[in-house]
Amino acid sequence: MTSVKFFCVNLQPSMSDMETYYADVLLPLHLPDTYTYRIPRELVGEVKVGVRVVVQFGQKRMYSAVVRRIHSVAPKWQCKYVIEVLDSEPVVSLRQMEFWEWMAGYYMCCVGDVMAVALPAGLKLASESTVSIHPDFDGELTRLSKYERLVVDLLTQHPVMKLDDISRALGIQKIMPLMHTMIERSVVIMDEELRQRFVPKKSTFVKLATPYATEESQRALLEELERKRSTRQVELLLLLLQKSHFGREAVAKRDLPQGSALQTLLKRGVLEQEERVISRIASGEATATVESIQLNAEQQAAFDYLSHGSDKSINLLHGVTSSGKTEVYIKLIADQVAQGAQTLFLLPEIALTAQAINRLRRYFGDLVGVYHSRFSASQRVEVWQGAASGRYKVLLGARSALFLPFQKLSLIIVDEEHDTSYKQHEPAPRYHARDSALYLASLWGARTVLGSATPSIESYHHATNGKYGLVKMQHRYGGHEMPTVECVDMKAAAQNKELKGPFSKVLLTAISEALANKEQAILFQNRRGFSLRLECDECHHVPQCINCDVSLVYHKSSGTLRCHYCGYSIPVPAECPACQSTRMRMTGIGTERVEEDLQIMLPEARVARMDIDSTQQKNQYLELLSDFADRKIDILVGTQMVTKGLDFGNVSVVGVVSADNAINFPNFRSYERAFQQLTQVSGRAGRRGGGGQVLIQTYNPNHHVLELVKQGDYESLFAEQDTERRVFRYPPYYRLIELTLKHREQEVLNAAAEWMAMQMRGAFGNRVMGPEYPLVSRVRGLYLKAITVRFERNEAIAQAKKLMMRMADDMNMQPGWKKVLTLFDVDPT
Ligand code: ADP
Ligand code: ZN
Ligand code: ZN
């Protein structure tokens, strides 16, 4: 056997001419392993660990793959050659690949699955990728190479083309490097990205025309206008000069006094106007220094503990809502920045990032890089590169920001660590971003701060057991009171005829009073749509989805009944599909209905709704939030999107339209969840004092969890839940792995699931539960069956995981079961 040689990133092998080298590469596909390609002589120096290479995979498909390792061990089979090298420097570091591999192992999927979500689309090219001319391409052909011009010509005739087809049409073999540079130069755009591109919000900007760029010319102009006594124009120009940093920048037209002075200056050519895309997210330089933040005693104590007091590398900051956790984070980040190190700031959801971005940019300006799925692919590539080069010191984003190529990561902050949005459900990897962050931190030797007003039972368990450090902030910043939380007994309200649609009189009165005081309100209802079911009064038929085992939800705005699982939709039937009766009754209330009823009952109020239906377009949620901040909206109605993190000082009333769903949900986490959700939404009230008021409408006003929410008693919730988890063998005492088997035919599925469960019982005994039908037992035309395994926390289960994956493969080998899908969900939520 030849001797094995491994080379690290950037380390050029002293390759002897005699030897043949091979690259093991990762492909962004559902493949269990790396694939080996032979490195042609002329590319030996260029193929490095972490660079992308073009390889052929399958019959004729080409992919950009990432080099995992280079060696000289000839594989036993005939292997293909690496075709082309795309990067001169690695785009993925060894540490990132280690992280991918850990994630694949832990969450029971393929490294390729992880790579597919980890790499931004802009860095994944395949012969199947489609491209178009970039909408911003100026049509300037002279700066293009001959081949680039040919591509542009071709795309002018056929606006969307596969790389493969371009390569064939132009007779260019090495299409990927060409495309790569054209994408980088924004001549073409990947179609995937194009489809994601939002229509940007445009606005008119005004600036001084070029002849007036110098101070002398400006002075001359002003003198001239003064002589002519055009006072208005002088005033306007002075204002413009001030706002534009003496003519260096353009100013939004609406920020200037509208009138004849403006018109005249435009007509004279002193001013020019242009359309520009505006973003509601601040950018540019920091406007405040971190030193200007004065922490109060509680914050200071938390900061001291988190920055050096604690001897643990993972610490939990348990601070009540509005205790000022963000300011503590900012101070911690500033320390890292001062040392030239990077901080990863994770947030559960995009709705939150807008506010967080602005708050961080105030102090760290352009050092903040924001990364999330709502950004276009080119923006993501830009942040990717800025993270790798170390230009960005603060990387902020939702869960996918974990995959950024950090240069020197020393701190990870997971804000709202309890939030379920940290868990990815579809597709694999089904990872939990908080838990993965802990592993990432360990790879870097970085510290982690988990922050929440309502920590997950898991994290609090570790914090009270000494595995994590723990520090608390028990008061709101500025000495503001916690809001008062009351339950409204809906049964009693109904009996006393104090219900109007979905609202109790108490809630309506509270909202009206708030509005009369020029305050705002938030209403939370965790169901979207108008009504949740349409039911026939005669035969009780409820229209169901044809693909899924759920009833269709009525969306009034679109006049449809829709499935929230698969998107299937039909027009609202005029009569019962089963018995033709015309008496169809609506039951269950969604956000659309709350919005509409509220508008009828409070016609003066400006009501807006925030849920996924109302924020389909990319900037809509930002607009809603900024309109709410600007008090252009009085009442914000929404799903869980309104419960989290938002910091609006003027909200005095928070209403929960119905708490019953949350507390009755059949899951071992339902009490924890209900407590977190209700406490979080309550926390939006009274953040700048003035006694916030929270009203929770419920048919179970004496429910234990509601009692704890009212008292803000997290400790009791934790104590009870922790005991329950231990007794009933749930996390954090046990680890759960859930297998979901799927197939089109129920009998096939049942048989395969039984077989699988039997194999598993053979290996793991009574740790195995099921198979059973999950709550929704058919989705998108596939029947589902779930098998759950629980392992004790201290059991080493890496082998068990491998065994289960092998069993699933074996199951697929049985006759007739080839198409039974098995999904693994490790630590299901
Ligand atoms: P939390 O994240 O704990 O719910 P925030 O960080 O949003 O709370 O803080 C609540 C409000 O108090 C914010 O508007 C924040 O700007 C303000 N605040 C907190 N700490 C300070 C401080 N040290 N100086 C000035 N304002 C602060
Ligand atoms: Zn009927
Ligand atoms: Zn469906």
XYZ file of N, CA, C and O in Angstrom, residues 654-729:
304
model
N -51.962 44.074 26.211
C -51.762 42.878 25.401
C -52.941 41.959 25.651
O -53.307 41.715 26.803
N -53.579 41.495 24.587
C -54.689 40.570 24.746
C -54.370 39.239 24.109
O -53.813 39.185 23.026
N -54.707 38.157 24.833
C -54.576 36.828 24.251
C -55.998 36.390 23.931
O -56.830 36.253 24.828
N -56.303 36.225 22.648
C -57.689 35.978 22.259
C -58.181 34.642 22.805
O -59.288 34.543 23.309
N -57.335 33.635 22.716
C -57.690 32.370 23.351
C -56.444 31.598 23.755
O -55.590 31.319 22.928
N -56.381 31.268 25.043
C -55.195 30.560 25.540
C -55.417 29.058 25.544
O -54.511 28.289 25.829
N -56.647 28.616 25.229
C -57.000 27.220 25.485
C -56.271 26.230 24.595
O -55.937 25.133 25.025
N -56.056 26.600 23.358
C -55.330 25.723 22.465
C -53.963 25.354 22.999
O -53.551 24.198 22.974
N -53.261 26.389 23.450
C -51.894 26.187 23.904
C -51.847 25.259 25.107
O -51.010 24.352 25.163
N -52.760 25.441 26.079
C -52.648 24.625 27.290
C -53.197 23.223 27.095
O -52.867 22.315 27.832
N -54.009 23.027 26.054
C -54.573 21.689 25.860
C -53.832 20.857 24.831
O -54.246 19.763 24.505
N -52.737 21.380 24.311
C -52.030 20.663 23.257
C -51.376 19.405 23.811
O -50.697 19.455 24.824
N -51.610 18.260 23.155
C -51.100 17.009 23.723
C -49.621 16.770 23.420
O -49.278 16.138 22.442
N -48.752 17.273 24.259
C -47.320 17.088 24.058
C -46.665 17.291 25.412
O -47.143 18.079 26.214
N -45.568 16.574 25.644
C -44.952 16.689 26.978
C -44.434 18.095 27.243
O -44.170 18.477 28.367
N -44.266 18.881 26.190
C -43.796 20.241 26.389
C -44.921 21.271 26.463
O -44.644 22.466 26.504
N -46.177 20.839 26.429
C -47.225 21.843 26.229
C -47.297 22.875 27.371
O -47.520 24.044 27.116
N -47.064 22.443 28.619
C -47.133 23.425 29.714
C -45.970 24.408 29.625
O -46.122 25.610 29.800
N -44.809 23.843 29.350
C -43.641 24.699 29.180
C -43.903 25.726 28.069
O -43.704 26.920 28.238
N -44.381 25.235 26.936
C -44.659 26.085 25.785
C -45.684 27.159 26.099
O -45.503 28.335 25.783
N -46.784 26.735 26.728
C -47.862 27.675 27.028
C -47.320 28.763 27.954
O -47.563 29.957 27.740
N -46.570 28.350 28.959
C -46.010 29.331 29.889
C -45.104 30.306 29.146
O -45.188 31.521 29.328
N -44.251 29.776 28.310
C -43.308 30.634 27.587
C -44.043 31.602 26.672
O -43.785 32.811 26.671
N -44.970 31.075 25.906
C -45.662 31.904 24.932
C -46.453 33.019 25.627
O -46.366 34.185 25.243
N -47.191 32.650 26.676
C -48.024 33.643 27.341
C -47.164 34.664 28.088
O -47.462 35.856 28.099
N -46.081 34.198 28.707
C -45.203 35.131 29.413
C -44.514 36.073 28.427
O -44.381 37.274 28.676
N -44.091 35.511 27.300
C -43.416 36.344 26.312
C -44.347 37.402 25.747
O -43.971 38.573 25.639
N -45.546 37.014 25.390
C -46.453 38.010 24.813
C -46.826 39.049 25.874
O -46.912 40.237 25.595
N -46.976 38.598 27.116
C -47.247 39.542 28.200
C -46.134 40.563 28.317
O -46.354 41.731 28.599
N -44.915 40.069 28.086
C -43.741 40.918 28.229
C -43.689 42.077 27.250
O -42.844 42.962 27.363
N -44.581 42.084 26.256
C -44.608 43.209 25.315
C -45.320 44.414 25.923
O -45.279 45.493 25.348
N -45.997 44.233 27.041
C -46.811 45.314 27.611
C -46.033 46.130 28.629
O -45.229 45.586 29.385
N -46.271 47.421 28.605
C -45.751 48.313 29.647
C -44.252 48.361 29.745
O -43.690 48.457 30.835
N -43.546 48.304 28.617
C -42.088 48.261 28.674
C -41.436 49.577 29.057
O -40.267 49.608 29.404
N -42.184 50.688 28.922
C -41.629 51.954 29.411
C -42.464 52.464 30.575
O -42.664 53.641 30.743
N -42.986 51.526 31.365
C -43.747 51.911 32.536
C -45.196 52.172 32.187
O -45.682 51.828 31.123
N -45.891 52.787 33.137
C -47.287 53.104 32.917
C -48.191 51.910 33.134
O -49.345 51.912 32.730
N -47.650 50.867 33.777
C -48.500 49.743 34.175
C -49.127 49.009 33.017
O -50.281 49.242 32.660
N -48.402 48.131 32.385
C -48.951 47.337 31.299
C -50.009 46.375 31.814
O -49.945 45.929 32.958
N -50.956 46.085 30.922
C -52.040 45.211 31.323
C -52.158 44.070 30.321
O -52.173 44.291 29.115
N -52.253 42.845 30.851
C -52.372 41.691 29.975
C -53.665 40.971 30.301
O -53.957 40.697 31.463
N -54.476 40.692 29.273
C -55.738 39.994 29.485
C -55.728 38.706 28.679
O -55.574 38.729 27.459
N -55.869 37.599 29.386
C -55.843 36.293 28.728
C -57.251 35.719 28.727
O -57.811 35.425 29.783
N -57.847 35.573 27.572
C -59.191 35.005 27.486
C -59.095 33.487 27.482
O -58.319 32.911 26.730
N -59.913 32.843 28.316
C -59.822 31.387 28.426
C -61.100 30.793 29.002
O -61.840 31.461 29.731
N -61.342 29.538 28.653
C -62.431 28.800 29.284
C -61.944 28.044 30.510
O -62.696 27.363 31.166
N -60.655 28.111 30.789
C -60.069 27.439 31.970
C -59.335 28.450 32.844
O -58.129 28.353 33.008
N -60.057 29.438 33.381
C -59.344 30.515 34.075
C -58.552 30.048 35.289
O -57.659 30.747 35.742
N -58.884 28.862 35.797
C -58.153 28.403 36.983
C -57.042 27.425 36.641
O -56.504 26.775 37.526
N -56.761 27.311 35.386
C -55.731 26.366 34.979
C -54.396 26.695 35.655
O -54.001 27.859 35.752
N -53.731 25.650 36.096
C -52.500 25.817 36.868
C -51.455 26.661 36.121
O -50.839 27.562 36.688
N -51.266 26.373 34.839
C -50.244 27.109 34.088
C -50.581 28.600 34.035
O -49.708 29.459 34.173
N -51.870 28.903 33.860
C -52.260 30.315 33.806
C -51.981 30.995 35.142
O -51.571 32.155 35.192
N -52.191 30.249 36.211
C -51.887 30.749 37.552
C -50.398 31.147 37.623
O -50.049 32.232 38.080
N -49.542 30.269 37.118
C -48.091 30.534 37.157
C -47.725 31.722 36.258
O -46.856 32.521 36.596
N -48.401 31.837 35.131
C -48.131 32.972 34.242
C -48.495 34.273 34.953
O -47.738 35.240 34.948
N -49.660 34.266 35.598
C -50.106 35.470 36.313
C -49.095 35.889 37.365
O -48.801 37.058 37.537
N -48.566 34.890 38.085
C -47.613 35.216 39.149
C -46.194 35.395 38.626
O -45.305 35.757 39.389
N -45.996 35.125 37.350
C -44.640 35.210 36.792
C -43.706 34.242 37.483
O -42.529 34.525 37.699
N -44.244 33.059 37.831
C -43.492 32.140 38.676
C -42.806 31.069 37.844
O -43.253 29.918 37.767
N -41.701 31.432 37.226
C -40.967 30.469 36.407
C -40.400 29.337 37.251
O -40.409 28.175 36.829
N -39.912 29.679 38.448
C -39.261 28.664 39.290
C -40.191 27.481 39.567
O -39.767 26.328 39.497
N -41.444 27.779 39.872
C -42.372 26.682 40.160
C -42.650 25.883 38.907
O -42.723 24.656 38.936
N -42.806 26.595 37.793
C -43.026 25.879 36.549
C -41.881 24.902 36.313
O -42.081 23.730 36.018
N -40.670 25.420 36.499
C -39.498 24.577 36.255
C -39.493 23.373 37.187
O -39.330 22.231 36.743
N -39.686 23.630 38.483
C -39.609 22.540 39.461
C -40.603 21.438 39.096
O -40.260 20.247 39.080
N -41.810 21.830 38.775
C -42.831 20.827 38.455
C -42.508 20.084 37.168
O -42.610 18.859 37.095
N -42.135 20.845 36.148
C -41.856 20.209 34.862
C -40.646 19.291 34.946
O -40.635 18.210 34.374
N -39.643 19.741 35.673
C -38.421 18.953 35.777
C -38.722 17.603 36.429
O -38.267 16.561 35.974
N -39.533 17.644 37.481
C -39.916 16.398 38.153
C -40.693 15.504 37.194
O -40.430 14.304 37.079
N -41.636 16.116 36.504
C -42.448 15.346 35.578
C -41.591 14.682 34.500
O -41.801 13.529 34.148
N -40.634 15.432 34.017
C -39.774 14.894 32.966
C -38.984 13.689 33.484
O -38.761 12.730 32.758
N -38.561 13.787 34.721
C -37.780 12.692 35.281
C -38.659 11.460 35.448
O -38.326 10.367 35.000
N -39.833 11.673 36.054
C -40.723 10.559 36.332
C -41.208 9.899 35.043
O -41.234 8.679 34.924
N -41.585 10.699 34.079
C -42.132 10.131 32.845
C -41.079 9.931 31.756
O -41.406 9.717 30.610
N -39.840 10.047 32.130
C -38.710 9.728 31.251
C -38.690 10.577 29.970
O -38.804 10.080 28.869
